[in-house]
Each structure stands twice: as C-alpha cells, then as structure tokens.
Amino acid sequence: MGSSSTTFNPRSYQVEIFEVAKQRNTITVLETGAGKTMIAVMLMEEFGKHLNDGRDKRVMVFLAPTVHLVNQQFEVIRTHTGFNVAEYYGSKGVDEWNAKCWQKELDTQDVMVMTPQILLDALRNAFMTLDVISLLIFDECHRASGCHPYTRIMKEFYHRSDCKPTIFGMTASPVIRKGVSSEDCENQVSELEGILDSKIYMVKDRTELDTIVPLAKVLNKFYHPNKFLHEDLKLKLDSLLVKAVKLGYISPKLYELLQIIQSFGGTMQVLCLIFVERIITAVVVERFMKKTCYSSNFSISHLTGGHSSIHGLTPKIQKNTLDMFRSGKVNLLFTTDVAEEGIDVHDCSSVVRFDLPKSVRSYVQSRGRARQNDSVYILMIERGNTIQRNLLFDIIRSEQSMMDAASHRDPSAQIAKICHEAESKSYHVKSTGASITPDSSVSLIYKYCEKLPRDRYYTPKPNFYYFINNGLYEWTLTLPPNAALQRIVGPADQNSHVAKQLLCFDACKKLHQKGALDDHLLPLVEEPLDVDLIVNKTECTSGAGTTKRKELHGTTNIHALSGSWAHKPNDIILQAYKLNFYCDQETYSDFVLLVESALDDEVAQAKVELFLIPNKLVKSSVFPCGKVRLDADQVKKAKLFHEFFFNGIFGRLFTGSKSSGVKREFLLNTKSDSLWRTSYMYLLLPLDPSTGLESDSLSISWKAINDCVSAVDFLRMTYLPDGGCRTRNSLNPSTSSSEEECKSPDILHLANKCVKLCNIKDMVVLAIHTGRIYSVLDIVAGFSAESPFDETSDTVPSNLMKFTDYFCTKYGIVLQHPEQPLLRLKQSHNPHNLLFSRMPPELLVHVDVSVDVIKSFYLLPSLMHRLESLLLASQLRDEIACHPSDSHISSSLILEAITTLRCCENFSLERLELLGDSVLKYTVSSSLYMRFPEKHEGQLSARRSQAVCNSTLHGLGTYRNLQGYIRDGAFDPRRWAAPGQLCLHPVPCNCGVDTSEVPLDNTFATEEKSTVVGKPCDRGHRWMCSKTISDCVEALIGAYYVGGGLIAAISLMKWLGIDAEFEQILVNEAIKSAPSCHLPILTEIETLEVKLRYKFNAKGLLLEAMTHASNEEGAPSYCYQRLEFLGDSVLDLLITWHLFQTHGDIDPGEMTDLRSASVNNENFAQVVVRNNLHQHLQHSSGLLSQQIMEYVQFLEKCDNKCTLLSHGASKGPKALGDILESIAGAILIDVDLNLEKVWEIFKPLLSPIVTPDKLELPPLRELIELCSWLGYCIKTKCTMKGDKTVAELSVQLKDDLLVRQGCESKRKTAKAEAALHLLEDLKVTLSVSMQKGGPRNALFGLCKTEQWPLPSFKATEETSNFVSRITLHIPNLRVIELVGGQRGDKKGSQDSAALVMLYELEKLGFCNIDKV
C-alpha cells in the first residue's frame, strides 16, 4: 500500500451500485460524468483489504481502451487510494518486457492500470495469469464485441479459467449498434452480459442522478444542401478567403456552423466541443475558423487520435490540448470520436455534432459531454435528407429501448448467454502456459520479422500471396532469408481472412518448434546462454567484470614450497637447486635452494635478470642438483642460519625497546618454530666457493653456517634478560690468540674475538646492541671511542660528547677498550641513524662468512619472488592439465597471463589479453555457427556477446579460483619474508575473514573509489578490480594459443567451462547446406574466384557470401549475414595474430591501436573496392547501388590512399565491409577451418597492413592525447538537429577558447569532424626563412612555444662538406633523430638538418610550415 488516500464522500446511487458489485459481476450503466470511476475506486478499497490474504499476492487490474484514459484513470486512482498504482501502455516499452519484468510489477504493485492489449499480450505470453487478479475492471466495457481485446481476454482466458477474478464493467451505453426494436437491444445487452459474465445494473431512483448530471437540451440545426453564401458574409470574411467564397468553396454546412458559433456570442464562458467524423475535417475547419472574424473572440484548436494519418497528433500534443481545453485556454475544440468516451472534458456549455453520430453509443456519449446547466446538444442535419432523418430516429428509439432493456433486467436471473470460444484452434506451450490463436498469429509474424537483423538497405517483412482453387483461398507466406523458416503454404478456406490467419498460425507453431520463438511465444533476440556452451554457469552478480566493482580475494599458496620437515626431529631428504649469480662488475656467492618437493622443470632451470642500478645487471640461474640428506643437527643449524641472516638483514634480531615499554629480547633466545609455516618452507644456504657453476654435486658452506651458530650462541650468552649487555670484562671471548697476542698493537678486540688489523677489511660483523649486520670498510684513523661526536659526523653536536658516554647512557655498556680506533662500516640494511656508520670494535661480533654471501642475500628476495611467481604459474598449468602432451605451455607465458600492469614488471597480461579476446571470439563464433544453423545473425551475436562478456568470464574465472593466482601488485621487498623471518612491516588482517580464501559474496565487494587495490594483508587478502579476473581469463586463452595453438586454447576454454568444441560432421553439413549455383551466376562466381586467387570446392558458399538480404532475384532463402558473423571473428583473429607475431616489441596500447586501425568496417570496405569485389555483390537496393558508386568515386579521388580513417569519418557503405567478412567465413568453411590457409588467401588482399610507423590515430583520440600532453581541458556537448547530431568540442587554452562543431548522422562521426577542425587550430603555423639561420630559428621558436628541450646538433666533416645529425626529444612522446644534407659550412648543415626536422614535425601534425 502507498500513501493515504484523498477523502471521498460517495453519493447514494454510487453506494447502491457498489453494494451490488461487491456481491456479483456487474456492468453499471451511468451517464458520462456520473462518477463511474469512483465506484471502481470504492471496489478497489474493498478488494484491496484481501490482496495478501492467500499464499500468493494478488493485484487489481483496471482496463481502459485508450492511452488517454489510462493516464486519466491512473491519476484518479493514485489520488483517491493509498495503493501502489502503475500505468502500462505500449509507448512505455511494455511490449519489450520479459517474465522477470512482469513478475517484478506483480510483486510491487497493487493496482495496474493498462490498455487491454497490454493485458491480452501478457496473458498470451504467460507473463501473467488471471488467478493473480482479484478484481478486473473494464472501462467503456461496451467495446467488448467482435475481436476487440476486451472480447479476446474474456473468450481466450476468462471463460477457460478455473480461478476467475471479479468483473466490474462501466459504460454509458451498453448498446453500440443502432438497434431499433427492444428485442434487438435486448440481444445486444445479453451479448455484452455473456461476454463479460456480468449482469447489467441501473439505478432505480434517478432523482439524485438527474440533479448531478443534467441532460443537455437537444437542438436540431438544418442546412440546405444547395444554399449559396450570402453577400454580406463574403464581405466579412478574411481577404485570404475571398477567392474561395466567390467560387463557392465554403459549403452551406460550414456556413451553418459559423452561424451557430456566432450565436454563442463573445463570452469566454463558452466551452464547446464540435464533433467531426474525419481527422482532415477537424484540421481544415479549425484552420478556416481561425481565418474568420467570426471566431476572433474564441481560442480554437483541434483534437484527434494518433493513428497513421499525417495529421494525427502525438499523445503529448493531445494531452496538452486537453489540458488547455479543461482550463479554458481553448474554448472551441474540433474533435473526432476520440473525445466521445472516457476522457474527462467536463462542464461543456455546448456540443455540436458537425457530423451526425453513427450509433446510439456515440449519440449518448457525445451528448453526455454537455454537462453545464442549460447546456445544448446541437445536431446539424441536412434539410430533406431522409437517410440522416431515419438514422437519428433509429438512434433515439434505440436509446429508449436500451434504457428499457437495461433497467428491467432481472437481477436474480441467470446470465442468458454464456460466451464460449467458437474458435477451437489454439497452440499452447506446456512449460509456460503461453498460447497463440489464429487471430493473434498474424501480428506475431510481423513482430518476428521486426526482430530479424536489418540494415538501412533492407527491412525484413513477410510476403503473402494467394490463389483461389475451387472457390477456396490458399495463402503462401515467404519470410526473409535470415528467418528460421523461409516458405510455408497454409490450409485452404472459403474465407480469405481466415485462410491467412491459419497460415500464420501454422507458421508460428513451426517457428516455435525451430526455436525462433521462445517458450513465451516471442521472437528470440537476446537468449540465455546455451547449457552446452557454458558448462560452469554461475549466478551473474551485478557489476561483475567491471572496473568499477572491487572485490576482496585471497592468494593461492604455492604447493611446491610447502613442507613439514622443519618440525621433524629425524633426518630429511630435500630437493636441491643451485642458485648462481653472475655479474661482470662484482662477485657473488652461490646459494642452494632446498625444498621438499621437486620443482617444475622450467623453474628448475630458470634464468632471471636482476637489475641493481643503471648499467649494473646480475644474471641469475637455477640448476637442479638432485637430492640432499640433512641430519637433525644440520637441519637445526641450517634453520638457525636462515633465521639469523634473514632477520638480521631484512628484519630485526631484537624485539621491544625501552621507549615502547616492551621488554627487549633477542629473537633467537627462544624457540622459533612459529616462524616456520608448513605452507611456506624452504632453505637458502650458501655454497662453498669451490662448487663449480655446472657441477651437479653440492658443497654447502657448513663452516659459515657453524660460525653463524657460534655467533648466535654468543649473543644468547651475551644478551641479558633485562635488555642490557654484559660488560666487556665479563664476556671472556674464546679466541685462538694468546693473551700476549691480544695485547699487540696490530690486534683489535671485537666482542667475541681478537683479530688482526690486516684482516679487518670486508669482515662481516653484527652489532651486539642493535642486532644489525654490517661489513667493515676500513679503520677510521685518528678517531676512537674517546672522540667527540661532532668530529666524527656532520650531524648537529650532541650533549653526549663522546661515544663512551653515549653507549654507557643509552645501553649501559662500559667500553673496555675506548682507545681502539673506530671502524667504518657499510650498512647492509636501510640506515636509520648515520652516527653508527663508525663504531667501536668491541661492540661488534665477527661472523665468519664471506662478504659475497651478504651481497647475495640482497639478490635473494627478488630472485625468489620471480621463482615463486613461476611456481605459481606452473601450479596453475598443472591444475588446468588440459593441453596436449606434445605442446608444453611455458610457465613464463602463463606468468605473463596472470601478471597485471600494476606489478610494474617488463611484461603484463595486456598483449595476451588482446590476443585471447580474438581467440575466444573466434572459437565461440565458429561453435555457435556450426551448432545452430537455423539461428540468424542477431541471435548468434546475442549468444556470443553473453558468452564472451566480462561478466561471464568473471564467473568462469572465479569458479576456477583464478583470482588466487593473479599477481596484481608491485613487488615490495620490505614486505617479503623468507621462512624463519619475522616481517618488519606487517599488515594485520582487518578483512573480517579468518581463512586465507575469501567467500565469493557481495559482502566482500565494493564500488568505493578510495579502496586500495593490490595491497595484500598478512593473510594474503587483497582488493582486486573485478575486470582483472575477466582480463586474466582472456590472457590465459591467449597464452595457450601462443604456446599450443587453437587446440590448446580450446582445451583451456573447456576447463574454464566454455565448451566450444564441435564435431567435424557439422562442418560437412555446413558445406552441404550451401546454396546451389545455377549457370548464369556460376560464371560470375568463377570471375570472383580469380580475384580471390582461390577456387572454392563448394561454390554455393561464395554465392551466399555475396548475397545481400535485399536481393529479390529468384527469392533466395539465404544471405551473407551468418557468414559475416563468422568471418568477423576470423579476420579479427588472423589480423591480431599477425600483429602479435610481427610487432612483439610494441606496447599493448599501440598494439590495440594497430588492431583497431586494421579490423574495422571502413578498412574492409577499402579492401573490397581495391580488389574490385564489390562488383559481385548480389542485392536489390537502389540506395546501396548509389552509395557504392559514390564511395568508389570518392576512393578514386583519394588515389586509393587509406586516408579515411585519419579523418575519422566512415564513408563506405557497411555492406562492403560485411562482404569481406562473409567471404572470410565462406573460405574458412571451404578449407575445413584451416586458419593458416585462410590467412594465406587474405594476406595479399589486406596488404598493406598498417604498421606502427604508419599508424594514424582517429582525430578524437589524437585530440585527447594531445590535450592531455599539453594540459588542456576538452569539453563535449552533443545536440540533435533533425536527424543529425551536432557535436561541439571546446578546448580551453591559456589565453583563448577554441570551439569547433561537427554535424553528421552519427554521434561518433560528428565528434571526429569537430576534433579534426580543432587539431588544425592547434597546429602552429611557422614562417620559415630560407636565409642562413632561418630554419634553426623557426625550430627553436617552435620548441619554446611547445616547451620542448632545444634540439642538439652533431656535425661531421665529409670531403670538405659538413653533415649534421639533429636529435629532438619530445617529452612523454618520442625522440626524433634525423640527418640533414651536405653543406659547405657547419651552420649551413645545421640549417639543413633543422629544415628536415621541421618537415617531419609537420608530417606528425605539430605544425604547418609557411616558407618565406
């Protein structure tokens, strides 16, 4: 229920009728203006109390025969009730609704106000059934006769229904024909009662009714048929009509009308309706009246229906005219019967029947429009016309008979005439209940044809013709060539109309059986995906596959790096892989990777380039080295080595601090098993330098590992529970040197040993107070711990003037050897306090490992990240496991397919996505073409669109958990952590998910722009654009196509859930179904084969490919549309694959531009004309012939240069580009789907194929990029001017506003035209002096204007002449390098080079050159 209703106090006769209508089906007969609608409102209030009493919600339906009445009654019901009310009619698009749309309305609305055809169609299509309707109201119910929708609703559905709604009919005249006798009126009344299954009820006491609705006084005005106009009238007519008057063009009837209007006087209280029979009469008489002085005091207009007349009014104009009449702004309204019934035009002072009513209904209803007190109803009658006289006599008698028949109905008597559907033929769909009858089948055939594919040269429509045999009519129907059924002959019948209906009825049945009509008996346009094509169907989520939607997803664990050996006390056997690092500038230590599972062969032999600084490259290689056995003690030491170095270099060895209030602890003092996760477990250990590069044997550097263990033991002993460090005297380091040697001046005292000064360089040490690892660079001569801070650093002097004071105060450490020189350290971590780059030796623990090992540690995160990515890719490949065994898809190729641009790698999925899009389109297109030979191009395109759309691909990708494999964020070394390492920069999980996987739920989706994408939490959850998953699906298809061809790509698609495979027999059937070629056309086909340089095996395929749907010669049952659908995907794939292979070094954006420039209808049209293929197009369109001829002439003027795309306007008829695609489809089938053979044929036809250096962007794209680069803002405004679009583009410069317009039939073309003008405006015109220095000055001036760096010149001397090379850098665009001509002096050669550069810039569109 909606808002509360407006208060209404019913009259007594309304209550009387209401009480009757509550008890039984009722037809109320009340004069116009008596308030019939309010009785219906009272009934709605009553029935509305019980709408939701049952299991299913029910609705009330109010039917009105016209849109005006629907609007009017909708407003009344909405105003006077609290129900949810909606109105329905054709122009609201209701005819295109499906079952889901209707169900939504039934669920949300209480009252549905509609035209009867809308309800009839909804019932026939089984979108609605009568059992959901509790109350069905018929306004102007007298129309329920013949084949009116009122009648069809009752006969086809109501009388056949077991659950019938309550009926309430409203009319002012239940008799529609003239009728004469009471018996005839009785029959009409009984017929109406039978159809509506209702009893007529009239008010017994009319006292109140006569007061409320006074009857108008009926006046007869006679005019003489031969009466001429008076001379005084001629003088009063407008000068424009004098000639017409003299010639007698103004009829006596019109003259009498002028007299009537003159009798009204000049008062504005007049409100007069003048009824005419024809629309043209209303228009002409209105115009005449506006020209005469008789009507100068009146505001005149006319009101007619829409219909198909050129003078018909649109619903909007009709509504505005009625509103003006109601308000009194128009007081003289000429109208047809559109104003007779239903429409509220109350308080008319007079009604004139310029043309007499033809029925008692028309008489009663038009008279009811005069409802003012003392109003008049004027009938204009031709004097002496007995036909008119008898007509009026019959109507008046019929009115009386009607009133008698209606008022004397026995309310207790049974309905005398129950209506049964005489027409027994009907066709029902069991699954939905939809039905069709011969009566409704004709319109369905036309509707089916309207939904078939069309173009501007051909409108599909049915063709009917008949012949008479032995007095019987036999109709034949021919449907368009793209229909599922081409020709059908109907049964013979004595009635031509019935025979045609029966023909259409049979055709509709066959169309449904062929799948051309769905189970709601509507034409199939956008179909649900076929079960056989999309296997893994998932529920479509709103926004899925779009960039706007962001989703939370988890990260898949790498199975190859999982293990449980770290928690086992026994000996273990691990797979070993040597990691070798090579750099021509530095040396690095080799490492070994130990894992529980064997790695993929490709990963086990990977080669990865690591970029350190510009011009410094480290080449890393992986080599498999078999298995390695480690005993329990070795495992313990190896883990400790891992924990010590990875935490010491990339993390921290101490937790807590005084400032934070957390107890400071040595990380390795306690058991560290919690740092080793079973899902991520491996070892990286240094190798002894003696291990060769290619050696299969391994020599792990246990010496370094053992020394690391000793350092850890020392730190465990040294680090006190309260967070301080022991003093130097209490450490008692174990050294190999004697006490006397330690006193030598060449010896340094470290925290754990004494070392010689000569051995200190490159020593790896750890600071006992911070846990940071350093390498020693040198001794700081002349400085010791007694030196002040300000002498050892450039920092601001501290209050703690000496190192000894600082360490004592900060850490409680008393230095025992403050006289020792400080050591300069190279920090092996991100520095935080530069003061500690010089440090007392006794605070350092020596770890006996090579500095090369430390340097290698810094390479390990990046290398392991790449190896982990490759392992993830190989894991995905193993999960797919569908490619042929002889076609191995490389892990690196799959890695490229799951890596987004956000990763900032030198590769991404975009190129493969572009290719995969074409592969997917081709495989789906060919599968649909073969599987559904009876479906037209529109249906195939709809199915393909749904199969390849981002929403579908997103569902398929998430079904296979691809989101867990996608790499969607740049590698952050700070977040990377090896097994046993505590991450220094944790990101706690606040996602609300306790598991690593995230449920596919809208709870974990958002459209918030502020959501950060690609940043994972510690559980691996990260936000991802929904479209990224769709892109990854396409990229994977592209990767498999590159690695294994079409077979591998189809197998992958099958794993995803797209079953695009089909049997070879379907190809054979497609060839067999090709049309046959008769002799005259055969010669033309052979000529075309010569041009194509290919001879068809099935020549009918080429004939079909060249036949436009408009071709009428021989009434072919075929056209090129299906082959065009197939060929479109063929050329798309072939050209994309060619560009992919030919231009492997260009970025994906440029690749997309190349494909767009090559794969478009305009380019294909040029190819067709260039190869003279258009001469063989079979069609019957004069417009198409004219446009082809004009296009050919246009290309000849352009000297066949491909300049059209650069101007952004598509000049070629679409049919030309279509036939190139259809020929490609025909050849594909004829060569048994051999794509290589098709390319062999098409490559010469398409040449020259655009290359990056020849690529010209469309004007709008070029303008956008130029303005983006220059920092200008573009504004676009599009308006309609007739049937053309006017596009206005404006660019705001620093000191000026440039505005240009384009006017074309298409919005895109109009924008392109405007952009082209703006590009010309933005070009700089240069006046170049050819005198010495002129070209250079012009170039320098251009660089200054565009804010470019000045060009550089490099001159070389050749045989007494100079040649200059010029280099110009255009920021964010390109670097241009050119060579000038030879000149006698250096400056002259620079001018020559500058001039060459200016010409190049002019060619690129940066300037126009004007020589001086």
mmCIF file of C-alpha atoms in Angstrom, residues 519-662:
data_model
loop_
_atom_site.group_PDB
_atom_site.id
_atom_site.type_symbol
_atom_site.label_atom_id
_atom_site.label_comp_id
_atom_site.label_asym_id
_atom_site.label_seq_id
_atom_site.Cartn_x
_atom_site.Cartn_y
_atom_site.Cartn_z
ATOM 1 C CA ASP A 519 8.514 -20.548 -24.748
ATOM 2 C CA HIS A 520 6.630 -17.312 -24.157
ATOM 3 C CA LEU A 521 5.969 -17.264 -27.921
ATOM 4 C CA LEU A 522 8.049 -14.153 -28.503
ATOM 5 C CA PRO A 523 10.867 -13.686 -31.010
ATOM 6 C CA LEU A 524 14.234 -14.719 -29.631
ATOM 7 C CA VAL A 525 16.693 -11.847 -29.713
ATOM 8 C CA GLU A 526 18.791 -11.994 -26.577
ATOM 9 C CA GLU A 527 18.837 -15.588 -25.475
ATOM 10 C CA PRO A 528 20.041 -17.214 -22.284
ATOM 11 C CA LEU A 529 23.364 -18.943 -22.694
ATOM 12 C CA ASP A 530 23.115 -22.456 -24.032
ATOM 13 C CA VAL A 531 23.829 -25.101 -21.445
ATOM 14 C CA ASP A 532 26.152 -26.933 -23.820
ATOM 15 C CA LEU A 533 28.303 -23.847 -24.423
ATOM 16 C CA ILE A 534 28.810 -22.512 -20.896
ATOM 17 C CA VAL A 535 29.206 -25.512 -18.627
ATOM 18 C CA ASN A 536 30.271 -23.863 -15.362
ATOM 19 C CA LYS A 537 27.418 -21.389 -15.204
ATOM 20 C CA THR A 538 27.435 -19.152 -12.140
ATOM 21 C CA GLU A 539 24.914 -16.657 -10.905
ATOM 22 C CA CYS A 540 25.528 -13.286 -12.521
ATOM 23 C CA THR A 541 26.487 -10.650 -9.964
ATOM 24 C CA SER A 542 25.684 -7.008 -10.592
ATOM 25 C CA GLY A 543 28.801 -5.183 -11.723
ATOM 26 C CA ALA A 544 30.863 -8.356 -12.089
ATOM 27 C CA GLY A 545 33.637 -7.960 -14.622
ATOM 28 C CA THR A 546 33.730 -4.151 -14.441
ATOM 29 C CA THR A 547 36.497 -1.831 -13.289
ATOM 30 C CA LYS A 548 34.052 -0.021 -11.031
ATOM 31 C CA ARG A 549 33.488 -3.064 -8.835
ATOM 32 C CA LYS A 550 36.288 -4.108 -6.474
ATOM 33 C CA GLU A 551 36.362 -7.483 -4.761
ATOM 34 C CA LEU A 552 38.327 -8.964 -1.876
ATOM 35 C CA HIS A 553 40.173 -12.150 -2.808
ATOM 36 C CA GLY A 554 42.757 -14.414 -1.238
ATOM 37 C CA THR A 555 46.113 -15.628 -2.557
ATOM 38 C CA THR A 556 46.761 -19.219 -3.552
ATOM 39 C CA ASN A 557 49.556 -20.978 -1.658
ATOM 40 C CA ILE A 558 52.468 -22.379 -3.664
ATOM 41 C CA HIS A 559 52.325 -26.136 -3.165
ATOM 42 C CA ALA A 560 55.915 -26.707 -4.301
ATOM 43 C CA LEU A 561 57.239 -24.566 -1.431
ATOM 44 C CA SER A 562 55.213 -26.261 1.277
ATOM 45 C CA GLY A 563 56.650 -28.829 3.658
ATOM 46 C CA SER A 564 56.684 -30.186 7.181
ATOM 47 C CA TRP A 565 60.344 -31.143 7.570
ATOM 48 C CA ALA A 566 61.185 -28.164 9.809
ATOM 49 C CA HIS A 567 59.136 -29.645 12.640
ATOM 50 C CA LYS A 568 60.535 -33.205 12.365
ATOM 51 C CA PRO A 569 63.380 -34.427 14.610
ATOM 52 C CA ASN A 570 64.627 -37.005 12.107
ATOM 53 C CA ASP A 571 66.926 -36.847 9.115
ATOM 54 C CA ILE A 572 65.360 -35.372 5.983
ATOM 55 C CA ILE A 573 65.898 -35.561 2.239
ATOM 56 C CA LEU A 574 65.312 -32.366 0.273
ATOM 57 C CA GLN A 575 65.439 -31.417 -3.409
ATOM 58 C CA ALA A 576 68.424 -29.180 -4.134
ATOM 59 C CA TYR A 577 68.663 -26.366 -6.699
ATOM 60 C CA LYS A 578 71.778 -24.286 -7.140
ATOM 61 C CA LEU A 579 71.301 -20.521 -7.457
ATOM 62 C CA ASN A 580 74.156 -18.959 -9.384
ATOM 63 C CA PHE A 581 74.784 -15.214 -9.699
ATOM 64 C CA TYR A 582 76.994 -13.648 -12.329
ATOM 65 C CA CYS A 583 77.977 -10.003 -12.737
ATOM 66 C CA ASP A 584 80.933 -8.601 -14.658
ATOM 67 C CA GLN A 585 81.368 -5.885 -12.011
ATOM 68 C CA GLU A 586 81.126 -7.802 -8.737
ATOM 69 C CA THR A 587 81.347 -11.296 -7.303
ATOM 70 C CA TYR A 588 78.504 -13.020 -5.532
ATOM 71 C CA SER A 589 78.311 -16.238 -3.581
ATOM 72 C CA ASP A 590 76.218 -19.067 -4.954
ATOM 73 C CA PHE A 591 73.370 -20.432 -2.869
ATOM 74 C CA VAL A 592 71.370 -23.624 -2.791
ATOM 75 C CA LEU A 593 67.592 -23.774 -2.545
ATOM 76 C CA LEU A 594 66.375 -26.792 -0.572
ATOM 77 C CA VAL A 595 62.695 -27.758 -0.830
ATOM 78 C CA GLU A 596 60.655 -30.815 -0.016
ATOM 79 C CA SER A 597 59.026 -31.227 -3.444
ATOM 80 C CA ALA A 598 60.625 -31.312 -6.868
ATOM 81 C CA LEU A 599 60.169 -28.081 -8.797
ATOM 82 C CA ASP A 600 58.779 -27.787 -12.276
ATOM 83 C CA ASP A 601 61.499 -28.426 -14.882
ATOM 84 C CA GLU A 602 61.180 -24.933 -16.317
ATOM 85 C CA VAL A 603 61.507 -23.311 -12.898
ATOM 86 C CA ALA A 604 64.388 -25.643 -12.025
ATOM 87 C CA GLN A 605 66.330 -24.251 -14.972
ATOM 88 C CA ALA A 606 65.136 -20.668 -14.881
ATOM 89 C CA LYS A 607 67.307 -17.722 -15.794
ATOM 90 C CA VAL A 608 66.404 -14.387 -14.240
ATOM 91 C CA GLU A 609 67.990 -10.990 -14.830
ATOM 92 C CA LEU A 610 68.247 -8.767 -11.758
ATOM 93 C CA PHE A 611 68.681 -5.030 -12.276
ATOM 94 C CA LEU A 612 70.520 -3.294 -9.436
ATOM 95 C CA ILE A 613 71.416 0.193 -10.596
ATOM 96 C CA PRO A 614 71.597 1.623 -14.109
ATOM 97 C CA ASN A 615 74.113 -0.341 -16.175
ATOM 98 C CA LYS A 616 74.539 -2.967 -13.457
ATOM 99 C CA LEU A 617 72.982 -6.322 -14.221
ATOM 100 C CA VAL A 618 73.195 -9.609 -12.335
ATOM 101 C CA LYS A 619 72.326 -12.743 -14.245
ATOM 102 C CA SER A 620 70.961 -15.464 -12.026
ATOM 103 C CA SER A 621 70.494 -19.095 -12.999
ATOM 104 C CA VAL A 622 68.890 -22.092 -11.375
ATOM 105 C CA PHE A 623 70.316 -25.617 -11.752
ATOM 106 C CA PRO A 624 68.784 -28.834 -10.410
ATOM 107 C CA CYS A 625 71.291 -30.773 -8.264
ATOM 108 C CA GLY A 626 69.415 -33.854 -7.161
ATOM 109 C CA LYS A 627 68.663 -34.639 -3.546
ATOM 110 C CA VAL A 628 70.438 -33.723 -0.316
ATOM 111 C CA ARG A 629 70.247 -35.557 3.001
ATOM 112 C CA LEU A 630 70.469 -33.500 6.180
ATOM 113 C CA ASP A 631 70.677 -34.952 9.651
ATOM 114 C CA ALA A 632 68.746 -33.447 12.521
ATOM 115 C CA ASP A 633 71.695 -31.379 13.736
ATOM 116 C CA GLN A 634 72.313 -29.957 10.261
ATOM 117 C CA VAL A 635 68.634 -29.057 9.929
ATOM 118 C CA LYS A 636 68.799 -27.250 13.263
ATOM 119 C CA LYS A 637 71.905 -25.313 12.266
ATOM 120 C CA ALA A 638 70.558 -24.506 8.775
ATOM 121 C CA LYS A 639 67.349 -23.129 10.251
ATOM 122 C CA LEU A 640 69.358 -21.026 12.700
ATOM 123 C CA PHE A 641 71.477 -19.663 9.841
ATOM 124 C CA HIS A 642 68.263 -18.787 7.972
ATOM 125 C CA GLU A 643 66.736 -17.037 10.963
ATOM 126 C CA PHE A 644 69.914 -15.165 11.851
ATOM 127 C CA PHE A 645 70.718 -13.669 8.468
ATOM 128 C CA PHE A 646 67.256 -13.037 7.069
ATOM 129 C CA ASN A 647 66.144 -11.350 10.291
ATOM 130 C CA GLY A 648 69.475 -9.590 10.738
ATOM 131 C CA ILE A 649 69.480 -8.193 7.189
ATOM 132 C CA PHE A 650 65.815 -7.708 6.297
ATOM 133 C CA GLY A 651 64.166 -7.713 9.713
ATOM 134 C CA ARG A 652 65.371 -7.358 13.272
ATOM 135 C CA LEU A 653 67.044 -9.695 15.739
ATOM 136 C CA PHE A 654 65.787 -7.807 18.778
ATOM 137 C CA THR A 655 62.181 -7.125 19.727
ATOM 138 C CA GLY A 656 60.936 -4.468 22.098
ATOM 139 C CA SER A 657 62.625 -1.318 23.356
ATOM 140 C CA LYS A 658 62.781 0.957 26.357
ATOM 141 C CA SER A 659 60.859 3.695 24.566
ATOM 142 C CA SER A 660 57.955 1.384 23.724
ATOM 143 C CA GLY A 661 57.825 -0.094 27.188
ATOM 144 C CA VAL A 662 58.106 -3.626 25.760
#
